[in-house]
Tab-separated table of C-alpha atoms in Angstrom:
chain	number	residue	atom	x	y	z
R	1	UNK	CA	0.000	0.000	0.000
R	2	UNK	CA	1.518	3.274	-1.160
R	3	UNK	CA	0.085	6.188	0.787
R	4	UNK	CA	2.262	8.999	-0.526
R	5	UNK	CA	5.819	9.935	-1.300
R	6	UNK	CA	6.668	11.078	2.196
R	7	UNK	CA	4.642	8.647	4.278
R	8	UNK	CA	6.255	5.804	6.205
R	9	UNK	CA	4.147	3.254	4.367
R	10	UNK	CA	5.245	4.835	1.086
R	11	UNK	CA	8.903	4.393	1.961
R	12	UNK	CA	8.300	0.789	2.995
R	13	UNK	CA	6.532	0.054	-0.291
R	14	UNK	CA	9.368	1.555	-2.319
R	15	UNK	CA	11.926	-0.382	-0.302
R	16	UNK	CA	10.090	-3.653	-0.880
R	17	UNK	CA	9.900	-3.059	-4.635
R	18	UNK	CA	13.584	-2.137	-4.826
R	19	UNK	CA	14.593	-5.255	-2.923
R	20	UNK	CA	12.498	-7.405	-5.242
R	21	UNK	CA	14.342	-5.797	-8.115
R	22	UNK	CA	17.690	-6.667	-6.516
R	23	UNK	CA	16.705	-10.270	-5.801
R	24	UNK	CA	15.567	-10.860	-9.401
R	25	UNK	CA	19.127	-10.426	-10.584
R	26	UNK	CA	19.567	-6.703	-11.242
R	27	UNK	CA	23.109	-6.758	-9.823
R	28	UNK	CA	26.335	-5.192	-10.949
R	29	UNK	CA	28.085	-7.565	-13.333
R	30	UNK	CA	31.665	-7.896	-12.190
R	31	UNK	CA	34.629	-9.136	-14.169
R	32	UNK	CA	35.778	-12.772	-14.020
R	33	UNK	CA	34.142	-13.909	-17.246
R	34	UNK	CA	31.106	-11.633	-16.973
R	35	UNK	CA	29.544	-13.667	-14.187
R	36	UNK	CA	27.541	-12.087	-11.416
R	37	UNK	CA	29.670	-10.699	-8.622
R	38	UNK	CA	28.087	-13.319	-6.372
R	39	UNK	CA	28.576	-16.991	-7.095
R	40	UNK	CA	25.581	-19.343	-7.050
R	41	UNK	CA	26.333	-20.769	-3.627
R	42	UNK	CA	26.923	-17.350	-2.091
R	43	UNK	CA	23.778	-15.963	-3.692
R	44	UNK	CA	21.623	-18.787	-2.357
R	45	UNK	CA	23.077	-18.341	1.105
R	46	UNK	CA	22.265	-14.643	0.986
R	47	UNK	CA	18.657	-15.250	-0.042
R	48	UNK	CA	17.821	-18.181	2.202
R	49	UNK	CA	20.138	-17.710	5.165
R	50	UNK	CA	20.772	-20.586	7.533
R	51	UNK	CA	17.961	-22.563	9.117
R	52	UNK	CA	15.412	-20.713	11.199
R	53	UNK	CA	16.911	-21.733	14.536
R	54	UNK	CA	19.226	-18.728	14.638
R	55	UNK	CA	16.847	-16.147	13.219
R	56	UNK	CA	15.459	-15.004	16.547
R	57	UNK	CA	18.934	-14.860	18.066
R	58	UNK	CA	20.151	-12.583	15.270
R	59	UNK	CA	17.050	-10.433	15.590
R	60	UNK	CA	17.805	-10.138	19.306
R	61	UNK	CA	21.352	-9.039	18.432
R	62	UNK	CA	19.937	-6.257	16.229
R	63	UNK	CA	17.759	-5.205	19.167
R	64	UNK	CA	20.781	-5.253	21.472
R	65	UNK	CA	22.797	-3.100	19.072
R	66	UNK	CA	19.884	-0.674	18.779
R	67	UNK	CA	19.602	-0.376	22.556
R	68	UNK	CA	23.262	-0.465	23.676
R	69	UNK	CA	25.317	0.377	20.527
R	70	UNK	CA	27.705	-2.476	21.411
R	71	UNK	CA	28.268	-6.136	20.571
R	72	UNK	CA	31.003	-8.611	21.415
R	73	UNK	CA	33.330	-9.900	18.704
R	74	UNK	CA	31.484	-13.222	18.578
R	75	UNK	CA	28.123	-11.453	18.346
R	76	UNK	CA	29.377	-9.288	15.483
R	77	UNK	CA	30.500	-12.363	13.572
R	78	UNK	CA	27.153	-14.123	14.043
R	79	UNK	CA	25.263	-11.034	12.914
R	80	UNK	CA	27.519	-10.356	9.923
R	81	UNK	CA	27.227	-13.981	8.785
R	82	UNK	CA	23.494	-14.180	9.434
R	83	UNK	CA	22.103	-11.669	6.946
R	84	UNK	CA	18.780	-12.605	5.307
R	85	UNK	CA	16.245	-10.471	3.419
R	86	UNK	CA	13.830	-10.700	6.370
R	87	UNK	CA	16.455	-9.593	8.884
R	88	UNK	CA	17.620	-6.866	6.515
R	89	UNK	CA	14.175	-5.296	6.401
R	90	UNK	CA	14.002	-5.446	10.204
R	91	UNK	CA	17.438	-3.833	10.515
R	92	UNK	CA	16.758	-1.097	7.971
R	93	UNK	CA	13.504	-0.134	9.656
R	94	UNK	CA	15.382	0.438	12.901
R	95	UNK	CA	18.259	2.197	11.119
R	96	UNK	CA	15.850	4.633	9.460
R	97	UNK	CA	14.178	5.321	12.786
R	98	UNK	CA	17.532	6.165	14.379
R	99	UNK	CA	18.646	8.264	11.417
R	100	UNK	CA	15.390	10.249	11.422
R	101	UNK	CA	15.479	10.685	15.195
R	102	UNK	CA	18.945	12.248	14.963
R	103	UNK	CA	18.829	14.090	11.626
R	104	UNK	CA	15.226	14.090	10.493
R	105	UNK	CA	14.687	13.575	6.770
R	106	UNK	CA	17.621	15.741	5.695
R	107	UNK	CA	20.076	14.466	3.107
R	108	UNK	CA	23.351	16.373	3.349
R	109	UNK	CA	25.216	17.037	0.120
R	110	UNK	CA	28.992	17.424	-0.173
R	111	UNK	CA	30.551	18.839	-3.320
R	112	UNK	CA	33.354	16.463	-4.311
R	113	UNK	CA	36.386	18.033	-6.013
R	114	UNK	CA	38.917	15.456	-7.198
R	115	UNK	CA	42.072	17.559	-7.078
R	116	UNK	CA	44.715	15.160	-8.374
R	117	UNK	CA	45.054	11.568	-9.501
R	118	UNK	CA	48.793	11.460	-8.907
R	119	UNK	CA	49.676	9.178	-5.992
R	120	UNK	CA	52.950	8.048	-4.457
R	121	UNK	CA	51.386	4.803	-3.198
R	122	UNK	CA	50.852	1.542	-5.036
R	123	UNK	CA	47.799	0.023	-3.311
R	124	UNK	CA	46.747	-3.162	-5.063
R	125	UNK	CA	43.051	-2.215	-5.431
R	126	UNK	CA	43.312	1.407	-6.598
R	127	UNK	CA	43.093	2.622	-10.182
R	128	UNK	CA	45.270	5.690	-9.549
R	129	UNK	CA	48.076	3.645	-7.974
R	130	UNK	CA	51.609	4.784	-8.794
R	131	UNK	CA	52.296	1.731	-10.959
R	132	UNK	CA	49.332	2.262	-13.315
R	133	UNK	CA	51.034	3.435	-16.493
R	134	UNK	CA	47.678	3.742	-18.280
R	135	UNK	CA	46.254	6.393	-15.951
R	136	UNK	CA	45.848	9.813	-17.562
R	137	UNK	CA	47.325	11.981	-14.834
R	138	UNK	CA	46.100	15.463	-13.954
R	139	UNK	CA	46.359	17.993	-11.161
R	140	UNK	CA	43.926	20.886	-10.693
R	141	UNK	CA	45.262	24.393	-10.152
R	142	UNK	CA	44.164	26.455	-7.168
R	143	UNK	CA	42.050	28.628	-9.467
R	144	UNK	CA	40.338	25.556	-10.931
R	145	UNK	CA	39.481	24.342	-7.428
R	146	UNK	CA	38.080	27.755	-6.500
R	147	UNK	CA	36.019	27.760	-9.697
R	148	UNK	CA	34.533	24.387	-8.717
R	149	UNK	CA	33.626	25.829	-5.322
R	150	UNK	CA	32.015	28.882	-6.917
R	151	UNK	CA	29.896	26.670	-9.153
R	152	UNK	CA	28.939	24.466	-6.224
R	153	UNK	CA	28.062	27.378	-3.979
R	154	UNK	CA	25.644	28.717	-6.574
R	155	UNK	CA	23.954	25.306	-6.626
R	156	UNK	CA	23.520	25.228	-2.840
R	157	UNK	CA	26.567	23.274	-1.673
R	158	UNK	CA	27.961	24.353	1.690
R	159	UNK	CA	30.615	21.643	2.087
R	160	UNK	CA	33.463	21.089	-0.340
R	161	UNK	CA	35.486	17.867	-0.259
R	162	UNK	CA	39.023	18.102	-1.658
R	163	UNK	CA	40.011	14.545	-2.524
R	164	UNK	CA	43.113	13.237	-4.206
R	165	UNK	CA	45.935	10.772	-4.202
R	166	UNK	CA	48.979	11.335	-2.027
R	167	UNK	CA	50.477	13.747	-4.552
R	168	UNK	CA	53.901	15.060	-3.488
R	169	UNK	CA	53.438	18.148	-5.664
R	170	UNK	CA	50.409	19.200	-3.596
R	171	UNK	CA	52.486	20.354	-0.667
R	172	UNK	CA	50.948	21.053	2.719
R	173	UNK	CA	51.639	24.767	2.275
R	174	UNK	CA	49.933	24.784	-1.120
R	175	UNK	CA	46.871	22.949	0.215
R	176	UNK	CA	46.726	25.286	3.228
R	177	UNK	CA	46.696	28.308	0.891
R	178	UNK	CA	43.814	26.775	-1.095
R	179	UNK	CA	41.863	26.173	2.123
R	180	UNK	CA	42.361	29.798	3.212
R	181	UNK	CA	41.148	31.031	-0.177
R	182	UNK	CA	38.025	28.864	0.024
R	183	UNK	CA	37.287	30.033	3.555
R	184	UNK	CA	37.738	33.673	2.544
R	185	UNK	CA	35.458	33.386	-0.485
R	186	UNK	CA	32.876	31.121	1.179
R	187	UNK	CA	33.027	31.717	4.944
R	188	UNK	CA	29.781	29.835	5.623
R	189	UNK	CA	31.116	26.625	4.092
R	190	UNK	CA	32.931	23.622	5.527
R	191	UNK	CA	36.072	22.205	3.940
R	192	UNK	CA	36.655	18.453	4.086
R	193	UNK	CA	39.970	16.925	3.060
R	194	UNK	CA	40.690	13.412	1.838
R	195	UNK	CA	44.374	13.507	0.951
R	196	UNK	CA	45.793	10.455	2.677
R	197	UNK	CA	48.393	9.889	5.373
R	198	UNK	CA	50.428	12.864	6.656
R	199	UNK	CA	52.483	13.848	9.671
R	200	UNK	CA	50.904	15.368	12.749
R	201	UNK	CA	52.522	18.698	11.885
R	202	UNK	CA	50.980	18.589	8.411
R	203	UNK	CA	47.526	17.795	9.756
R	204	UNK	CA	47.851	20.643	12.264
R	205	UNK	CA	48.866	23.033	9.476
R	206	UNK	CA	45.762	22.145	7.458
R	207	UNK	CA	43.512	22.421	10.494
R	208	UNK	CA	44.966	25.837	11.360
R	209	UNK	CA	44.311	26.952	7.777
R	210	UNK	CA	40.612	26.295	8.325
R	211	UNK	CA	39.891	22.707	7.265
R	212	UNK	CA	36.963	21.282	9.228
R	213	UNK	CA	36.882	17.573	8.409
R	214	UNK	CA	39.216	14.837	7.242
R	215	UNK	CA	38.316	11.522	5.614
R	216	UNK	CA	40.850	8.686	5.827
R	217	UNK	CA	39.539	5.180	5.259
R	218	UNK	CA	41.324	2.630	7.389
R	219	UNK	CA	40.368	0.001	4.724
R	220	UNK	CA	40.541	-2.917	7.191
R	221	UNK	CA	41.233	-3.272	10.924
R	222	UNK	CA	42.941	-6.637	10.450
R	223	UNK	CA	46.720	-6.281	10.039
R	224	UNK	CA	47.133	-9.434	7.917
R	225	UNK	CA	44.309	-8.372	5.634
R	226	UNK	CA	45.816	-4.870	5.394
R	227	UNK	CA	49.034	-6.470	4.157
R	228	UNK	CA	47.128	-8.267	1.389
R	229	UNK	CA	45.714	-4.969	0.122
R	230	UNK	CA	48.828	-2.798	0.368
R	231	UNK	CA	52.524	-3.107	-0.533
R	232	UNK	CA	55.347	-3.044	1.989
R	233	UNK	CA	55.868	0.378	3.502
R	234	UNK	CA	52.205	0.943	4.350
R	235	UNK	CA	50.977	-0.287	7.723
R	236	UNK	CA	47.680	-0.526	9.524
R	237	UNK	CA	49.287	0.749	12.730
R	238	UNK	CA	50.325	3.990	11.024
R	239	UNK	CA	46.923	4.422	9.374
R	240	UNK	CA	45.170	4.029	12.735
R	241	UNK	CA	47.590	6.453	14.380
R	242	UNK	CA	46.817	9.024	11.676
R	243	UNK	CA	43.109	8.719	12.450
R	244	UNK	CA	43.672	9.139	16.171
R	245	UNK	CA	45.884	12.172	15.483
R	246	UNK	CA	43.184	13.776	13.344
R	247	UNK	CA	40.636	13.376	16.135
R	248	UNK	CA	43.053	14.703	18.733
R	249	UNK	CA	43.750	17.836	16.664
R	250	UNK	CA	40.032	18.555	16.405
R	251	UNK	CA	38.992	17.486	12.904
R	252	UNK	CA	35.586	15.965	12.369
R	253	UNK	CA	37.120	12.645	11.383
R	254	UNK	CA	35.979	9.911	9.034
R	255	UNK	CA	37.215	6.340	8.596
R	256	UNK	CA	35.814	3.450	6.569
R	257	UNK	CA	36.452	0.327	4.527
R	258	UNK	CA	35.646	-1.538	1.337
R	259	UNK	CA	33.059	-4.291	1.574
R	260	UNK	CA	34.088	-7.541	-0.082
R	261	UNK	CA	37.729	-6.668	-0.687
R	262	UNK	CA	39.932	-9.684	-1.528
R	263	UNK	CA	40.697	-11.730	1.577
R	264	UNK	CA	38.018	-10.105	3.739
R	265	UNK	CA	36.265	-12.441	6.210
R	266	UNK	CA	33.489	-11.990	8.783
R	267	UNK	CA	36.261	-11.889	11.394
R	268	UNK	CA	37.863	-8.958	9.535
R	269	UNK	CA	34.541	-7.123	9.472
R	270	UNK	CA	34.022	-7.763	13.187
R	271	UNK	CA	37.398	-6.104	13.801
R	272	UNK	CA	36.323	-3.188	11.602
R	273	UNK	CA	33.202	-2.661	13.672
R	274	UNK	CA	35.136	-2.863	16.935
R	275	UNK	CA	37.710	-0.337	15.708
R	276	UNK	CA	35.043	2.072	14.482
R	277	UNK	CA	33.242	1.814	17.818
R	278	UNK	CA	36.504	2.555	19.656
R	279	UNK	CA	37.498	5.466	17.387
R	280	UNK	CA	33.947	6.896	17.503
R	281	UNK	CA	34.394	8.962	14.322
R	282	UNK	CA	31.980	11.635	13.137
R	283	UNK	CA	31.892	10.087	9.642
R	284	UNK	CA	32.134	6.554	8.252
R	285	UNK	CA	32.444	5.823	4.540
R	286	UNK	CA	31.925	2.304	3.259
R	287	UNK	CA	31.239	0.993	-0.204
R	288	UNK	CA	31.533	-2.237	-2.165
R	289	UNK	CA	34.924	-3.210	-3.521
R	290	UNK	CA	34.841	-2.868	-7.317
R	291	UNK	CA	37.821	-4.128	-9.326
R	292	UNK	CA	39.757	-1.813	-11.629
R	293	UNK	CA	41.164	-3.267	-14.830
R	294	UNK	CA	44.687	-1.830	-14.429
R	295	UNK	CA	45.315	-3.210	-10.926
R	296	UNK	CA	46.513	-6.565	-9.548
R	297	UNK	CA	42.948	-7.166	-8.356
R	298	UNK	CA	41.462	-6.804	-11.845
R	299	UNK	CA	39.966	-10.310	-11.845
R	300	UNK	CA	38.658	-10.343	-8.285
R	301	UNK	CA	34.956	-10.391	-7.554
R	302	UNK	CA	33.260	-7.161	-6.606
R	303	UNK	CA	31.767	-6.855	-3.138
R	304	UNK	CA	28.132	-7.736	-2.577
R	305	UNK	CA	25.680	-4.853	-2.780
R	306	UNK	CA	23.300	-6.370	-0.219
R	307	UNK	CA	26.105	-6.887	2.291
R	308	UNK	CA	27.096	-3.225	1.947
R	309	UNK	CA	23.551	-2.139	2.768
R	310	UNK	CA	23.498	-4.546	5.724
R	311	UNK	CA	26.681	-3.019	7.144
R	312	UNK	CA	25.379	0.527	6.598
R	313	UNK	CA	22.378	-0.337	8.759
R	314	UNK	CA	24.561	-1.884	11.469
R	315	UNK	CA	26.847	1.159	11.545
R	316	UNK	CA	23.842	3.466	11.929
R	317	UNK	CA	22.685	1.520	14.989
R	318	UNK	CA	26.201	1.437	16.460
R	319	UNK	CA	26.862	5.175	15.916
R	320	UNK	CA	23.436	6.855	15.874
R	321	UNK	CA	24.732	10.352	15.052
R	322	UNK	CA	27.345	9.367	12.475
R	323	UNK	CA	27.409	11.130	9.101
R	324	UNK	CA	27.038	8.156	6.767
R	325	UNK	CA	27.320	8.522	2.971
R	326	UNK	CA	25.575	6.509	0.329
R	327	UNK	CA	28.770	6.346	-1.697
R	328	UNK	CA	29.440	6.664	-5.413
R	329	UNK	CA	30.465	2.983	-5.471
R	330	UNK	CA	27.040	2.047	-4.109
R	331	UNK	CA	25.417	3.959	-6.970
R	332	UNK	CA	27.817	2.325	-9.421
R	333	UNK	CA	27.021	-1.240	-8.417
R	334	UNK	CA	23.237	-0.794	-8.585
R	335	UNK	CA	21.086	1.820	-10.391
R	336	UNK	CA	19.115	2.507	-7.194
R	337	UNK	CA	22.136	2.152	-4.933
R	338	UNK	CA	22.033	5.568	-3.347
R	339	UNK	CA	18.300	5.446	-2.708
R	340	UNK	CA	18.631	2.051	-1.055
R	341	UNK	CA	21.605	3.341	0.899
R	342	UNK	CA	19.397	6.081	2.322
R	343	UNK	CA	16.718	3.553	3.212
R	344	UNK	CA	19.393	1.506	5.012
R	345	UNK	CA	20.414	4.416	7.259
R	346	UNK	CA	22.694	6.728	5.242
R	347	UNK	CA	22.233	10.503	5.274
R	348	UNK	CA	24.983	11.962	3.058
R	349	UNK	CA	25.521	12.081	-0.718
R	350	UNK	CA	28.624	13.449	-2.456
R	351	UNK	CA	27.886	14.686	-6.009
R	352	UNK	CA	30.861	15.490	-8.198
R	353	UNK	CA	31.893	19.125	-8.710
R	354	UNK	CA	35.128	18.299	-10.536
R	355	UNK	CA	35.647	19.798	-14.013
R	356	UNK	CA	33.964	17.687	-16.692
R	357	UNK	CA	37.276	17.099	-18.445
R	358	UNK	CA	38.868	15.210	-15.542
R	359	UNK	CA	36.012	13.196	-14.056
R	360	UNK	CA	36.699	10.102	-16.150
R	361	UNK	CA	40.401	10.248	-15.247
R	362	UNK	CA	39.803	9.752	-11.514
R	363	UNK	CA	38.947	6.080	-11.884
R	364	UNK	CA	39.563	4.348	-8.584
R	365	UNK	CA	37.477	1.423	-9.900
R	366	UNK	CA	35.738	0.415	-13.126
R	367	UNK	CA	32.379	1.827	-14.302
R	368	UNK	CA	32.465	4.710	-11.830
R	369	UNK	CA	29.567	7.109	-12.229
R	370	UNK	CA	30.803	10.147	-14.151
R	371	UNK	CA	27.547	11.512	-15.531
R	372	UNK	CA	23.884	11.730	-14.540
R	373	UNK	CA	23.040	12.316	-10.896
R	374	UNK	CA	26.697	12.202	-9.899
R	375	UNK	CA	27.282	15.421	-11.882
R	376	UNK	CA	26.418	18.536	-9.882
R	377	UNK	CA	24.522	19.843	-12.902
R	378	UNK	CA	21.965	17.079	-12.277
R	379	UNK	CA	21.371	18.089	-8.674
R	380	UNK	CA	17.675	18.565	-9.387
R	381	UNK	CA	17.441	14.919	-10.403
R	382	UNK	CA	19.096	13.925	-7.130
R	383	UNK	CA	16.590	16.061	-5.233
R	384	UNK	CA	13.710	14.327	-6.995
R	385	UNK	CA	15.078	10.849	-6.315
R	386	UNK	CA	15.480	11.662	-2.620
R	387	UNK	CA	12.011	13.206	-2.454
R	388	UNK	CA	10.563	10.046	-3.980
R	389	UNK	CA	11.740	8.000	-0.984
R	390	UNK	CA	10.623	10.542	1.609
R	391	UNK	CA	13.823	12.531	2.128
R	392	UNK	CA	14.912	16.064	1.274
R	393	UNK	CA	18.256	17.480	0.140
R	394	UNK	CA	19.289	20.069	2.724
R	395	UNK	CA	21.161	23.315	2.127
R	396	UNK	CA	23.769	23.802	4.839
R	397	UNK	CA	27.079	22.512	6.157
R	398	UNK	CA	25.474	19.387	7.598
R	399	UNK	CA	27.758	19.136	10.609
R	400	UNK	CA	27.907	16.246	13.041
R	401	UNK	CA	25.420	16.568	15.901
R	402	UNK	CA	27.224	16.918	19.218
């Protein structure tokens, strides 16, 4: 029964129809011979779950997470392994209730500016890794970044996200000057950075220049798994220390991970949840792993869309006030990915403000959205799609609720 675009019953009806669409095979087609990203056995397990004996236990664990925001490691593993469509609907209903209690129906938009696709690192999963000789490299000038901000401001954006690889040419002093220029031109806006690992002195310099937030995905909280995703010279211990430093300095801090990355297990995900709970960040960004054709992981399976939604809902219950994006990767892996992400507990979307000429060059993974709703010029379409599921794009900085 559909009682209207903004009614609770309306949202439930839309959610049910979208899930039926997912379960009838409308999934992202990964590489590995063009097969579905989920093998037959995995797909059947996802749809049917285990026998009914554990269903009520897992439902009780969702209730416990909703009430206490904490689970033991063993409980996390049981809940992560026990996803079923029935439990998912139960979880998402609670996640939406928490999200709307804390932030209402607002969807916060962040204007994404992809500053540079140069990177000194050689991470095995990333399309802009140093060793990718096929990447068409670029680096925006300060004036180009300011022009992106001007365009975004006129469209209603009040947060700008400067994202890029760890580009040695973008020195801390240069980035600090860009931040000061943005803050001078747009004093009512927030500046978020996503520029990788730096020293404490560098982070302090950027904070003093006026940056408000910093996104740094930890990728995995399991050291062995981290080593499978990254070459020697990069360590989980250093990544975690960077995140703790950012919080200590005063940044609104974001961590996160890929869902379904090669070698990931339920035990890895349980460690992720425990680390996120301990760090207590203001933002968490997760999305499905999607292989990129010029990386060592080119033939690996993509992460499961349904599992990503499941984890979004769990994170919302664990951190009720967290700023939680429905990521670009989620929209890439399914045509209604961002809408379903919102219905699973997300409350942030990051449309692309980068110049049209460089958007297709910042390819962290294959088939990344570079047109349509991801383009800032199609913001009205994004507003309509959010309105259709009962939410509203908000104009404002969209800060974390203290």
